[in-house]
Amino acid sequence: MIFSAIPVRTRERYEFVSITDEIRRAVSEAGVEEGLCVISSAHTTAGVTVNEDYDPDVGRDLAAACEALIKSLDVRFEHAEGNSDSHFLTSFFGGTQHLLVRGGELDLGRWQGVFMAEFDGPRQRTVRVAVF
Amino acid sequence: MIFSAIPVRTRERYEFVSITDEIRRAVSEAGVEEGLCVISSAHTTAGVTVNEDYDPDVGRDLAAACEALIKSLDVRFEHAEGNSDSHFLTSFFGGTQHLLVRGGELDLGRWQGVFMAEFDGPRQRTVRVAVF
Amino acid sequence: MIFSAIPVRTRERYEFVSITDEIRRAVSEAGVEEGLCVISSAHTTAGVTVNEDYDPDVGRDLAAACEALIKSLDVRFEHAEGNSDSHFLTSFFGGTQHLLVRGGELDLGRWQGVFMAEFDGPRQRTVRVAVF
C-alpha cells in the first residue's frame, strides 16, 4: 500500500472541489501498474464523489441540488453543532471511493473526475489516497 | 486483477437493470477463490447499486422514488446538457460497488443483486468488473 | 482475507447503530498491519455508513432526516412488502464501506465511526467484515 494525504481548501458551505489532478498524480507516483486506488475523506461533514469534471456547472448544480434537498426536508435536528445537514449529505455521497488502476493510471471514464464534496465549509480538509 | 467489461442496454430514463448474472459469471470465470470484486460504472449519469433482485417491483419503485425526489427539489440547474438530475442521482447511488468473493463465488446476501442504475437513458452503457 | 460476521440487533424502524468498537476489534484480531477493511451488509433494507460517532444526536438526526426525506416524496410504491422506502435508503447510504488499515488499526478520522444503518427494523442483522 502506497499512502498519501492531499490537503484541500474549500471556500463555500456546499462545494464540489475537483481533486482529479491530485489523485492522478498520487497514482502515477505510486508506480503501481494494476490495482486499486482508495480515496477517503477523514471527515464526517465532507465526502468524496466521482462525477463529471468537464463542465464546471455540474459541480455547482450538485451543490445547488444538495441545498434544495435539505430545504425540502421538514425536520428538526437536535445536534448542537447545527450541521446535521452536513452529516446527512456526507453519508449520502459517501466518504470513500475506490477506483481501478490500469496501465499505471487511474481508470476513469471519459468525463469522470474525483471531487471533495464539502458540506460544512469553508474549511481546510484532508483526503487520504492509498494505492494497492 | 482479472478485468472484464459488460455491455448494458437501458430502455428508460431512470431504470435499474439487473446485472447480477453477468457479475456472477465474471467472478466465476476469474477463478479467484477468495478476494474482492469491484464493479464500476464508466459513466457520470449512471451508477451501480446493490439491492433486492427478487421482486422486480423493487427496481421499479427505486426508479419511481428517484423521479419523485428530483421533482421535490426547488432548484434551477445551469448545466447546458439538462441532465443535472442524472449527475446528482449518480453521486447519490455511487458509481462503484465492491463485494467479497468467497468460495469462488460472489458473496451476496439471500436477496441481494447488482444493478446498473440508469439516470439518463435509454443508452448503451458499460460496467467494468475487476476481481482481486 | 480474514473474515468475520458481526450480529447487530436494531430496535427502531430507522436507526443508526454504532458498530465502531466491533469493527476495530475485528481489525485488531485480524493482525494485518496495512491493508483494506471491507464492511458489508448482507441485507437489502439495511446498509453501512461512516459518520460522527461522538454525539449520539448525530445518529438520531440522520434517522430523522431519512424519515423526512421519505415523507417529502410524492410517490406510490408497488412492492408488496411495503418497504420500498427501506430499499431506497439502503441504496442511498450504500451497503458496503471500505476503510484503510494502517499501523494494525482501522484508519478512522478523529470523529468517524461505523454504523449499521437500519431502514426496516427492528430486526436481527449481520455485518460482514473482511480484512485484506
mmCIF file of C-alpha atoms in Angstrom:
data_model
loop_
_atom_site.group_PDB
_atom_site.id
_atom_site.type_symbol
_atom_site.label_atom_id
_atom_site.label_comp_id
_atom_site.label_asym_id
_atom_site.label_seq_id
_atom_site.Cartn_x
_atom_site.Cartn_y
_atom_site.Cartn_z
ATOM 1 C CA MET A 1 0.000 0.000 0.000
ATOM 2 C CA ILE A 2 1.352 3.426 -1.008
ATOM 3 C CA PHE A 3 -0.278 6.137 1.072
ATOM 4 C CA SER A 4 -0.502 9.890 0.615
ATOM 5 C CA ALA A 5 -2.523 12.761 2.087
ATOM 6 C CA ILE A 6 -3.841 15.619 -0.039
ATOM 7 C CA PRO A 7 -4.792 18.956 1.542
ATOM 8 C CA VAL A 8 -7.944 20.571 0.112
ATOM 9 C CA ARG A 9 -9.078 24.133 0.775
ATOM 10 C CA THR A 10 -12.823 24.693 0.379
ATOM 11 C CA ARG A 11 -14.468 28.109 0.020
ATOM 12 C CA GLU A 12 -18.244 27.567 0.215
ATOM 13 C CA ARG A 13 -20.588 25.826 2.650
ATOM 14 C CA TYR A 14 -21.611 23.263 -0.030
ATOM 15 C CA GLU A 15 -18.941 22.872 -2.696
ATOM 16 C CA PHE A 16 -17.579 20.215 -5.056
ATOM 17 C CA VAL A 17 -13.823 20.760 -5.463
ATOM 18 C CA SER A 18 -12.087 18.787 -8.205
ATOM 19 C CA ILE A 19 -9.135 16.745 -6.939
ATOM 20 C CA THR A 20 -8.783 14.702 -10.134
ATOM 21 C CA ASP A 21 -5.287 16.002 -10.961
ATOM 22 C CA GLU A 22 -4.015 15.400 -7.424
ATOM 23 C CA ILE A 23 -5.353 11.817 -7.407
ATOM 24 C CA ARG A 24 -3.913 11.102 -10.862
ATOM 25 C CA ARG A 25 -0.526 12.358 -9.640
ATOM 26 C CA ALA A 26 -0.675 10.219 -6.477
ATOM 27 C CA VAL A 27 -1.446 7.134 -8.579
ATOM 28 C CA SER A 28 1.299 7.923 -11.060
ATOM 29 C CA GLU A 29 3.848 8.427 -8.264
ATOM 30 C CA ALA A 30 2.807 5.167 -6.599
ATOM 31 C CA GLY A 31 4.209 3.310 -9.612
ATOM 32 C CA VAL A 32 1.554 0.590 -9.452
ATOM 33 C CA GLU A 33 0.722 -0.923 -12.846
ATOM 34 C CA GLU A 34 -2.530 -2.653 -11.894
ATOM 35 C CA GLY A 35 -4.515 -2.315 -8.715
ATOM 36 C CA LEU A 36 -6.983 -0.371 -6.659
ATOM 37 C CA CYS A 37 -6.957 3.273 -5.584
ATOM 38 C CA VAL A 38 -8.884 4.060 -2.391
ATOM 39 C CA ILE A 39 -9.746 7.739 -1.872
ATOM 40 C CA SER A 40 -11.017 8.569 1.584
ATOM 41 C CA SER A 41 -12.236 11.640 3.459
ATOM 42 C CA ALA A 42 -11.099 11.824 7.075
ATOM 43 C CA HIS A 43 -14.158 13.935 7.917
ATOM 44 C CA THR A 44 -17.795 13.461 8.882
ATOM 45 C CA THR A 45 -19.112 16.609 7.170
ATOM 46 C CA ALA A 46 -17.317 16.210 3.848
ATOM 47 C CA GLY A 47 -17.146 13.250 1.499
ATOM 48 C CA VAL A 48 -15.614 12.170 -1.791
ATOM 49 C CA THR A 49 -17.548 11.564 -5.002
ATOM 50 C CA VAL A 50 -16.956 10.747 -8.669
ATOM 51 C CA ASN A 51 -18.804 12.797 -11.268
ATOM 52 C CA GLU A 52 -18.335 14.878 -14.425
ATOM 53 C CA ASP A 53 -15.215 17.005 -14.249
ATOM 54 C CA TYR A 54 -15.585 18.803 -17.569
ATOM 55 C CA ASP A 55 -18.335 21.445 -17.336
ATOM 56 C CA PRO A 56 -17.894 23.290 -14.001
ATOM 57 C CA ASP A 57 -21.689 23.828 -13.927
ATOM 58 C CA VAL A 58 -22.076 20.161 -12.953
ATOM 59 C CA GLY A 59 -20.323 20.675 -9.616
ATOM 60 C CA ARG A 60 -22.272 23.873 -8.987
ATOM 61 C CA ASP A 61 -25.558 22.118 -9.826
ATOM 62 C CA LEU A 62 -24.690 19.293 -7.418
ATOM 63 C CA ALA A 63 -24.201 21.878 -4.650
ATOM 64 C CA ALA A 64 -27.487 23.603 -5.572
ATOM 65 C CA ALA A 65 -29.334 20.264 -5.517
ATOM 66 C CA CYS A 66 -27.907 19.483 -2.062
ATOM 67 C CA GLU A 67 -29.139 22.814 -0.750
ATOM 68 C CA ALA A 68 -32.584 22.245 -2.277
ATOM 69 C CA LEU A 69 -32.726 18.719 -0.849
ATOM 70 C CA ILE A 70 -32.040 19.917 2.684
ATOM 71 C CA LYS A 71 -34.565 22.751 2.312
ATOM 72 C CA SER A 72 -37.221 20.241 1.190
ATOM 73 C CA LEU A 73 -36.996 18.311 4.491
ATOM 74 C CA ASP A 74 -39.487 19.073 7.234
ATOM 75 C CA VAL A 75 -37.254 18.031 10.108
ATOM 76 C CA ARG A 76 -35.985 19.392 13.419
ATOM 77 C CA PHE A 77 -32.369 18.484 14.158
ATOM 78 C CA GLU A 78 -31.044 18.146 17.721
ATOM 79 C CA HIS A 79 -27.260 18.009 17.178
ATOM 80 C CA ALA A 80 -25.884 21.071 18.985
ATOM 81 C CA GLU A 81 -23.328 21.970 16.321
ATOM 82 C CA GLY A 82 -26.158 22.758 13.903
ATOM 83 C CA ASN A 83 -24.639 20.876 10.970
ATOM 84 C CA SER A 84 -26.733 17.727 10.843
ATOM 85 C CA ASP A 85 -27.466 18.547 7.184
ATOM 86 C CA SER A 86 -23.710 18.194 6.549
ATOM 87 C CA HIS A 87 -23.564 14.804 8.279
ATOM 88 C CA PHE A 88 -26.601 13.612 6.319
ATOM 89 C CA LEU A 89 -25.171 14.644 2.940
ATOM 90 C CA THR A 90 -21.783 13.092 3.799
ATOM 91 C CA SER A 91 -23.391 9.696 4.349
ATOM 92 C CA PHE A 92 -25.432 10.101 1.158
ATOM 93 C CA PHE A 93 -22.457 10.878 -1.046
ATOM 94 C CA GLY A 94 -20.111 8.607 0.878
ATOM 95 C CA GLY A 95 -16.758 9.318 2.413
ATOM 96 C CA THR A 96 -14.724 6.835 0.399
ATOM 97 C CA GLN A 97 -14.405 5.992 -3.278
ATOM 98 C CA HIS A 98 -12.379 3.271 -4.908
ATOM 99 C CA LEU A 99 -11.192 3.297 -8.487
ATOM 100 C CA LEU A 100 -9.270 0.809 -10.574
ATOM 101 C CA VAL A 101 -5.682 1.413 -11.627
ATOM 102 C CA ARG A 102 -4.860 0.074 -15.094
ATOM 103 C CA GLY A 103 -1.723 0.606 -17.158
ATOM 104 C CA GLY A 104 -0.262 2.615 -14.291
ATOM 105 C CA GLU A 105 -3.073 5.170 -14.458
ATOM 106 C CA LEU A 106 -6.353 5.902 -12.714
ATOM 107 C CA ASP A 107 -9.044 4.120 -14.763
ATOM 108 C CA LEU A 108 -11.608 6.898 -15.130
ATOM 109 C CA GLY A 109 -14.291 7.105 -17.788
ATOM 110 C CA ARG A 110 -14.022 9.900 -20.348
ATOM 111 C CA TRP A 111 -15.926 12.506 -18.298
ATOM 112 C CA GLN A 112 -15.266 11.200 -14.819
ATOM 113 C CA GLY A 113 -13.318 13.102 -12.198
ATOM 114 C CA VAL A 114 -12.922 12.940 -8.416
ATOM 115 C CA PHE A 115 -14.337 15.621 -6.134
ATOM 116 C CA MET A 116 -14.025 16.557 -2.492
ATOM 117 C CA ALA A 117 -17.669 17.069 -1.513
ATOM 118 C CA GLU A 118 -17.737 19.824 1.087
ATOM 119 C CA PHE A 119 -20.939 20.135 3.137
ATOM 120 C CA ASP A 120 -19.781 22.349 6.008
ATOM 121 C CA GLY A 121 -17.215 24.739 4.559
ATOM 122 C CA PRO A 122 -15.263 26.784 4.172
ATOM 123 C CA ARG A 123 -12.624 24.596 5.802
ATOM 124 C CA GLN A 124 -9.219 23.050 5.390
ATOM 125 C CA ARG A 125 -9.737 19.354 4.574
ATOM 126 C CA THR A 126 -7.599 16.262 4.020
ATOM 127 C CA VAL A 127 -8.145 13.456 1.525
ATOM 128 C CA ARG A 128 -6.279 10.194 2.047
ATOM 129 C CA VAL A 129 -5.174 8.219 -1.007
ATOM 130 C CA ALA A 130 -3.979 4.621 -0.890
ATOM 131 C CA VAL A 131 -2.871 2.601 -3.896
ATOM 132 C CA PHE A 132 -2.840 -1.197 -3.628
ATOM 133 C CA MET B 1 -6.548 -8.418 -11.169
ATOM 134 C CA ILE B 2 -8.848 -10.066 -13.693
ATOM 135 C CA PHE B 3 -10.718 -7.424 -15.658
ATOM 136 C CA SER B 4 -13.828 -7.611 -17.836
ATOM 137 C CA ALA B 5 -16.285 -5.159 -19.357
ATOM 138 C CA ILE B 6 -20.020 -5.849 -19.514
ATOM 139 C CA PRO B 7 -22.256 -4.026 -22.016
ATOM 140 C CA VAL B 8 -25.663 -2.966 -20.652
ATOM 141 C CA ARG B 9 -28.573 -1.709 -22.749
ATOM 142 C CA THR B 10 -31.030 0.518 -20.860
ATOM 143 C CA ARG B 11 -34.533 1.378 -22.074
ATOM 144 C CA GLU B 12 -35.921 4.064 -19.725
ATOM 145 C CA ARG B 13 -34.687 7.441 -18.467
ATOM 146 C CA TYR B 14 -34.498 6.123 -14.866
ATOM 147 C CA GLU B 15 -34.076 2.355 -14.741
ATOM 148 C CA PHE B 16 -32.499 -0.310 -12.549
ATOM 149 C CA VAL B 17 -31.240 -3.134 -14.769
ATOM 150 C CA SER B 18 -30.159 -6.330 -13.032
ATOM 151 C CA ILE B 19 -26.601 -7.379 -13.910
ATOM 152 C CA THR B 20 -26.362 -9.984 -11.144
ATOM 153 C CA ASP B 21 -25.972 -12.953 -13.527
ATOM 154 C CA GLU B 22 -23.303 -11.193 -15.573
ATOM 155 C CA ILE B 23 -21.289 -10.285 -12.456
ATOM 156 C CA ARG B 24 -21.611 -13.812 -11.051
ATOM 157 C CA ARG B 25 -20.312 -15.183 -14.356
ATOM 158 C CA ALA B 26 -17.364 -12.741 -14.407
ATOM 159 C CA VAL B 27 -16.414 -13.788 -10.873
ATOM 160 C CA SER B 28 -16.760 -17.466 -11.683
ATOM 161 C CA GLU B 29 -14.613 -17.102 -14.817
ATOM 162 C CA ALA B 30 -11.948 -15.179 -12.878
ATOM 163 C CA GLY B 31 -11.224 -18.362 -10.898
ATOM 164 C CA VAL B 32 -10.456 -16.467 -7.697
ATOM 165 C CA GLU B 33 -11.278 -18.423 -4.525
ATOM 166 C CA GLU B 34 -11.193 -15.525 -2.056
ATOM 167 C CA GLY B 35 -10.973 -11.842 -2.785
ATOM 168 C CA LEU B 36 -12.710 -8.637 -3.755
ATOM 169 C CA CYS B 37 -14.922 -7.859 -6.750
ATOM 170 C CA VAL B 38 -15.018 -4.197 -7.808
ATOM 171 C CA ILE B 39 -17.931 -3.224 -10.065
ATOM 172 C CA SER B 40 -17.625 0.179 -11.646
ATOM 173 C CA SER B 41 -19.654 2.389 -13.961
ATOM 174 C CA ALA B 42 -17.583 4.288 -16.511
ATOM 175 C CA HIS B 43 -20.281 6.979 -16.657
ATOM 176 C CA THR B 44 -21.296 10.147 -14.826
ATOM 177 C CA THR B 45 -25.051 9.777 -15.369
ATOM 178 C CA ALA B 46 -25.378 6.096 -14.436
ATOM 179 C CA GLY B 47 -24.164 4.238 -11.365
ATOM 180 C CA VAL B 48 -24.085 0.775 -9.856
ATOM 181 C CA THR B 49 -26.037 -0.304 -6.790
ATOM 182 C CA VAL B 50 -26.808 -3.408 -4.741
ATOM 183 C CA ASN B 51 -30.430 -4.086 -3.809
ATOM 184 C CA GLU B 52 -33.165 -6.724 -3.890
ATOM 185 C CA ASP B 53 -33.131 -8.697 -7.125
ATOM 186 C CA TYR B 54 -36.140 -10.899 -6.479
ATOM 187 C CA ASP B 55 -39.362 -8.873 -6.853
ATOM 188 C CA PRO B 56 -38.989 -6.679 -9.986
ATOM 189 C CA ASP B 57 -41.243 -4.085 -8.304
ATOM 190 C CA VAL B 58 -38.277 -3.111 -6.110
ATOM 191 C CA GLY B 59 -36.276 -1.817 -9.071
ATOM 192 C CA ARG B 60 -39.337 -0.032 -10.460
ATOM 193 C CA ASP B 61 -40.040 1.550 -7.059
ATOM 194 C CA LEU B 62 -36.428 2.739 -6.839
ATOM 195 C CA ALA B 63 -36.841 4.460 -10.210
ATOM 196 C CA ALA B 64 -40.165 5.991 -9.105
ATOM 197 C CA ALA B 65 -38.583 7.271 -5.888
ATOM 198 C CA CYS B 66 -35.722 8.849 -7.856
ATOM 199 C CA GLU B 67 -38.223 10.669 -10.061
ATOM 200 C CA ALA B 68 -40.205 11.863 -7.029
ATOM 201 C CA LEU B 69 -37.006 13.009 -5.294
ATOM 202 C CA ILE B 70 -35.947 15.153 -8.237
ATOM 203 C CA LYS B 71 -39.470 16.604 -8.571
ATOM 204 C CA SER B 72 -39.431 17.546 -4.880
ATOM 205 C CA LEU B 73 -36.393 19.823 -5.336
ATOM 206 C CA ASP B 74 -36.963 23.546 -5.854
ATOM 207 C CA VAL B 75 -33.760 24.163 -7.807
ATOM 208 C CA ARG B 76 -32.665 25.764 -11.068
ATOM 209 C CA PHE B 77 -29.869 23.862 -12.806
ATOM 210 C CA GLU B 78 -27.351 25.612 -15.087
ATOM 211 C CA HIS B 79 -25.604 22.673 -16.799
ATOM 212 C CA ALA B 80 -26.362 23.099 -20.524
ATOM 213 C CA GLU B 81 -26.980 19.400 -21.210
ATOM 214 C CA GLY B 82 -30.066 19.494 -18.962
ATOM 215 C CA ASN B 83 -29.228 16.298 -17.105
ATOM 216 C CA SER B 84 -28.012 17.606 -13.744
ATOM 217 C CA ASP B 85 -30.624 15.405 -12.086
ATOM 218 C CA SER B 86 -28.803 12.410 -13.587
ATOM 219 C CA HIS B 87 -25.431 13.584 -12.258
ATOM 220 C CA PHE B 88 -26.934 14.162 -8.817
ATOM 221 C CA LEU B 89 -28.512 10.712 -8.608
ATOM 222 C CA THR B 90 -25.307 9.058 -9.851
ATOM 223 C CA SER B 91 -23.339 10.556 -6.957
ATOM 224 C CA PHE B 92 -26.088 9.561 -4.519
ATOM 225 C CA PHE B 93 -26.183 5.923 -5.582
ATOM 226 C CA GLY B 94 -22.468 5.777 -6.326
ATOM 227 C CA GLY B 95 -20.632 4.663 -9.405
ATOM 228 C CA THR B 96 -18.690 1.802 -7.851
ATOM 229 C CA GLN B 97 -19.576 -1.138 -5.636
ATOM 230 C CA HIS B 98 -17.302 -3.722 -4.116
ATOM 231 C CA LEU B 99 -18.350 -7.173 -2.999
ATOM 232 C CA LEU B 100 -16.495 -10.009 -1.344
ATOM 233 C CA VAL B 101 -15.647 -13.199 -3.196
ATOM 234 C CA ARG B 102 -15.812 -16.315 -1.020
ATOM 235 C CA GLY B 103 -15.589 -19.960 -2.061
ATOM 236 C CA GLY B 104 -15.060 -18.826 -5.650
ATOM 237 C CA GLU B 105 -18.414 -17.044 -5.740
ATOM 238 C CA LEU B 106 -19.797 -13.552 -5.295
ATOM 239 C CA ASP B 107 -20.728 -13.247 -1.603
ATOM 240 C CA LEU B 108 -24.235 -11.798 -1.887
ATOM 241 C CA GLY B 109 -26.922 -11.939 0.775
ATOM 242 C CA ARG B 110 -30.014 -14.016 0.028
ATOM 243 C CA TRP B 111 -31.968 -11.214 -1.682
ATOM 244 C CA GLN B 112 -29.105 -9.078 -2.911
ATOM 245 C CA GLY B 113 -28.359 -8.452 -6.553
ATOM 246 C CA VAL B 114 -26.341 -5.928 -8.542
ATOM 247 C CA PHE B 115 -27.990 -3.283 -10.717
ATOM 248 C CA MET B 116 -26.876 -0.805 -13.315
ATOM 249 C CA ALA B 117 -28.617 2.374 -12.142
ATOM 250 C CA GLU B 118 -29.529 4.352 -15.248
ATOM 251 C CA PHE B 119 -30.406 8.023 -14.720
ATOM 252 C CA ASP B 120 -30.177 9.380 -18.268
ATOM 253 C CA GLY B 121 -31.317 6.572 -20.546
ATOM 254 C CA PRO B 122 -32.064 4.957 -22.802
ATOM 255 C CA ARG B 123 -28.394 4.402 -23.594
ATOM 256 C CA GLN B 124 -25.747 1.800 -24.244
ATOM 257 C CA ARG B 125 -23.631 1.538 -21.063
ATOM 258 C CA THR B 126 -20.533 -0.309 -19.885
ATOM 259 C CA VAL B 127 -19.847 -1.791 -16.455
ATOM 260 C CA ARG B 128 -16.270 -2.662 -15.559
ATOM 261 C CA VAL B 129 -15.643 -5.663 -13.324
ATOM 262 C CA ALA B 130 -12.319 -6.393 -11.631
ATOM 263 C CA VAL B 131 -11.642 -9.374 -9.384
ATOM 264 C CA PHE B 132 -8.689 -9.188 -6.991
ATOM 265 C CA MET C 1 -8.562 -12.275 3.619
ATOM 266 C CA ILE C 2 -9.635 -12.604 7.261
ATOM 267 C CA PHE C 3 -13.414 -12.789 7.501
ATOM 268 C CA SER C 4 -15.799 -12.320 10.406
ATOM 269 C CA ALA C 5 -19.532 -11.792 10.877
ATOM 270 C CA ILE C 6 -20.942 -9.388 13.457
ATOM 271 C CA PRO C 7 -24.529 -9.740 14.717
ATOM 272 C CA VAL C 8 -26.402 -6.449 15.192
ATOM 273 C CA ARG C 9 -29.720 -6.040 16.986
ATOM 274 C CA THR C 10 -31.735 -2.986 15.904
ATOM 275 C CA ARG C 11 -34.659 -1.513 17.863
ATOM 276 C CA GLU C 12 -36.269 1.157 15.650
ATOM 277 C CA ARG C 13 -37.601 1.254 12.107
ATOM 278 C CA TYR C 14 -34.901 3.799 11.090
ATOM 279 C CA GLU C 15 -31.835 3.606 13.319
ATOM 280 C CA PHE C 16 -28.090 4.162 13.157
ATOM 281 C CA VAL C 17 -26.371 1.663 15.448
ATOM 282 C CA SER C 18 -22.684 2.216 16.141
ATOM 283 C CA ILE C 19 -20.543 -0.827 15.322
ATOM 284 C CA THR C 20 -17.230 1.055 15.580
ATOM 285 C CA ASP C 21 -15.919 -0.975 18.529
ATOM 286 C CA GLU C 22 -16.833 -4.282 16.908
ATOM 287 C CA ILE C 23 -15.094 -3.326 13.637
ATOM 288 C CA ARG C 24 -11.988 -2.080 15.481
ATOM 289 C CA ARG C 25 -11.845 -5.404 17.337
ATOM 290 C CA ALA C 26 -12.204 -7.419 14.108
ATOM 291 C CA VAL C 27 -9.363 -5.441 12.516
ATOM 292 C CA SER C 28 -7.173 -5.815 15.574
ATOM 293 C CA GLU C 29 -7.794 -9.579 15.711
ATOM 294 C CA ALA C 30 -7.020 -9.934 12.004
ATOM 295 C CA GLY C 31 -3.412 -8.942 12.755
ATOM 296 C CA VAL C 32 -2.990 -7.101 9.468
ATOM 297 C CA GLU C 33 -0.515 -4.198 9.649
ATOM 298 C CA GLU C 34 -1.508 -2.426 6.442
ATOM 299 C CA GLY C 35 -4.450 -3.106 4.204
ATOM 300 C CA LEU C 36 -8.111 -2.646 3.487
ATOM 301 C CA CYS C 37 -11.143 -3.377 5.668
ATOM 302 C CA VAL C 38 -14.383 -4.086 3.801
ATOM 303 C CA ILE C 39 -17.566 -3.791 5.863
ATOM 304 C CA SER C 40 -20.645 -5.161 4.197
ATOM 305 C CA SER C 41 -24.346 -5.515 4.976
ATOM 306 C CA ALA C 42 -25.878 -8.784 3.837
ATOM 307 C CA HIS C 43 -29.287 -7.086 3.585
ATOM 308 C CA THR C 44 -31.307 -5.032 1.117
ATOM 309 C CA THR C 45 -33.139 -2.909 3.697
ATOM 310 C CA ALA C 46 -30.147 -2.003 5.884
ATOM 311 C CA GLY C 47 -26.787 -0.548 4.939
ATOM 312 C CA VAL C 48 -23.495 0.507 6.458
ATOM 313 C CA THR C 49 -22.276 4.088 6.732
ATOM 314 C CA VAL C 50 -19.429 6.119 8.218
ATOM 315 C CA ASN C 51 -20.298 9.234 10.216
ATOM 316 C CA GLU C 52 -19.727 11.016 13.517
ATOM 317 C CA ASP C 53 -19.709 8.574 16.426
ATOM 318 C CA TYR C 54 -19.282 11.083 19.242
ATOM 319 C CA ASP C 55 -22.556 12.969 19.846
ATOM 320 C CA PRO C 56 -25.418 10.409 19.735
ATOM 321 C CA ASP C 57 -27.690 13.177 18.385
ATOM 322 C CA VAL C 58 -25.952 12.804 15.017
ATOM 323 C CA GLY C 59 -27.261 9.258 14.528
ATOM 324 C CA ARG C 60 -30.726 10.296 15.697
ATOM 325 C CA ASP C 61 -30.711 13.291 13.320
ATOM 326 C CA LEU C 62 -29.699 11.023 10.441
ATOM 327 C CA ALA C 63 -32.703 8.809 11.185
ATOM 328 C CA ALA C 64 -34.992 11.872 11.435
ATOM 329 C CA ALA C 65 -33.691 13.188 8.107
ATOM 330 C CA CYS C 66 -34.356 9.810 6.451
ATOM 331 C CA GLU C 67 -37.928 9.859 7.691
ATOM 332 C CA ALA C 68 -38.411 13.443 6.484
ATOM 333 C CA LEU C 69 -36.905 12.578 3.101
ATOM 334 C CA ILE C 70 -39.302 9.693 2.537
ATOM 335 C CA LYS C 71 -42.257 11.820 3.664
ATOM 336 C CA SER C 72 -41.285 14.533 1.168
ATOM 337 C CA LEU C 73 -41.681 12.159 -1.792
ATOM 338 C CA ASP C 74 -44.938 12.164 -3.719
ATOM 339 C CA VAL C 75 -44.708 8.575 -4.909
ATOM 340 C CA ARG C 76 -46.827 5.427 -4.964
ATOM 341 C CA PHE C 77 -44.812 2.253 -4.384
ATOM 342 C CA GLU C 78 -45.886 -1.130 -5.821
ATOM 343 C CA HIS C 79 -43.612 -3.572 -3.939
ATOM 344 C CA ALA C 80 -45.991 -5.813 -1.954
ATOM 345 C CA GLU C 81 -43.870 -5.910 1.204
ATOM 346 C CA GLY C 82 -44.466 -2.179 1.718
ATOM 347 C CA ASN C 83 -40.834 -1.363 2.483
ATOM 348 C CA SER C 84 -39.690 0.284 -0.737
ATOM 349 C CA ASP C 85 -38.590 3.265 1.350
ATOM 350 C CA SER C 86 -36.143 0.920 3.110
ATOM 351 C CA HIS C 87 -34.752 -0.367 -0.186
ATOM 352 C CA PHE C 88 -34.370 3.199 -1.466
ATOM 353 C CA LEU C 89 -32.498 4.407 1.612
ATOM 354 C CA THR C 90 -30.241 1.331 1.579
ATOM 355 C CA SER C 91 -29.062 2.148 -1.932
ATOM 356 C CA PHE C 92 -28.596 5.801 -0.972
ATOM 357 C CA PHE C 93 -26.422 5.075 2.037
ATOM 358 C CA GLY C 94 -24.794 2.044 0.464
ATOM 359 C CA GLY C 95 -24.454 -1.477 1.742
ATOM 360 C CA THR C 96 -20.663 -1.623 1.817
ATOM 361 C CA GLN C 97 -17.922 0.619 3.160
ATOM 362 C CA HIS C 98 -14.188 0.191 2.884
ATOM 363 C CA LEU C 99 -11.662 1.709 5.214
ATOM 364 C CA LEU C 100 -7.882 1.677 5.293
ATOM 365 C CA VAL C 101 -5.936 -0.282 7.882
ATOM 366 C CA ARG C 102 -2.712 1.432 8.983
ATOM 367 C CA GLY C 103 -0.396 0.508 11.818
ATOM 368 C CA GLY C 104 -2.594 -2.510 12.566
ATOM 369 C CA GLU C 105 -5.625 -0.300 13.247
ATOM 370 C CA LEU C 106 -8.704 0.962 11.445
ATOM 371 C CA ASP C 107 -7.705 4.324 9.926
ATOM 372 C CA LEU C 108 -10.635 6.473 11.018
ATOM 373 C CA GLY C 109 -10.645 10.246 11.271
ATOM 374 C CA ARG C 110 -10.986 11.771 14.735
ATOM 375 C CA TRP C 111 -14.811 11.829 14.798
ATOM 376 C CA GLN C 112 -15.519 8.995 12.388
ATOM 377 C CA GLY C 113 -17.278 5.790 13.373
ATOM 378 C CA VAL C 114 -19.048 2.971 11.555
ATOM 379 C CA PHE C 115 -22.810 2.481 11.759
ATOM 380 C CA MET C 116 -25.274 -0.177 10.772
ATOM 381 C CA ALA C 117 -27.958 1.859 9.026
ATOM 382 C CA GLU C 118 -31.281 0.173 9.740
ATOM 383 C CA PHE C 119 -34.206 1.169 7.496
ATOM 384 C CA ASP C 120 -36.705 -1.606 8.219
ATOM 385 C CA GLY C 121 -36.245 -2.531 11.881
ATOM 386 C CA PRO C 122 -36.412 -3.704 14.467
ATOM 387 C CA ARG C 123 -34.547 -6.769 13.232
ATOM 388 C CA GLN C 124 -31.589 -9.033 13.818
ATOM 389 C CA ARG C 125 -28.916 -8.101 11.270
ATOM 390 C CA THR C 126 -25.474 -9.312 10.218
ATOM 391 C CA VAL C 127 -22.484 -7.236 9.144
ATOM 392 C CA ARG C 128 -19.631 -8.978 7.307
ATOM 393 C CA VAL C 129 -16.099 -7.741 7.861
ATOM 394 C CA ALA C 130 -13.146 -8.725 5.695
ATOM 395 C CA VAL C 131 -9.591 -7.526 6.193
ATOM 396 C CA PHE C 132 -7.171 -7.770 3.253
#
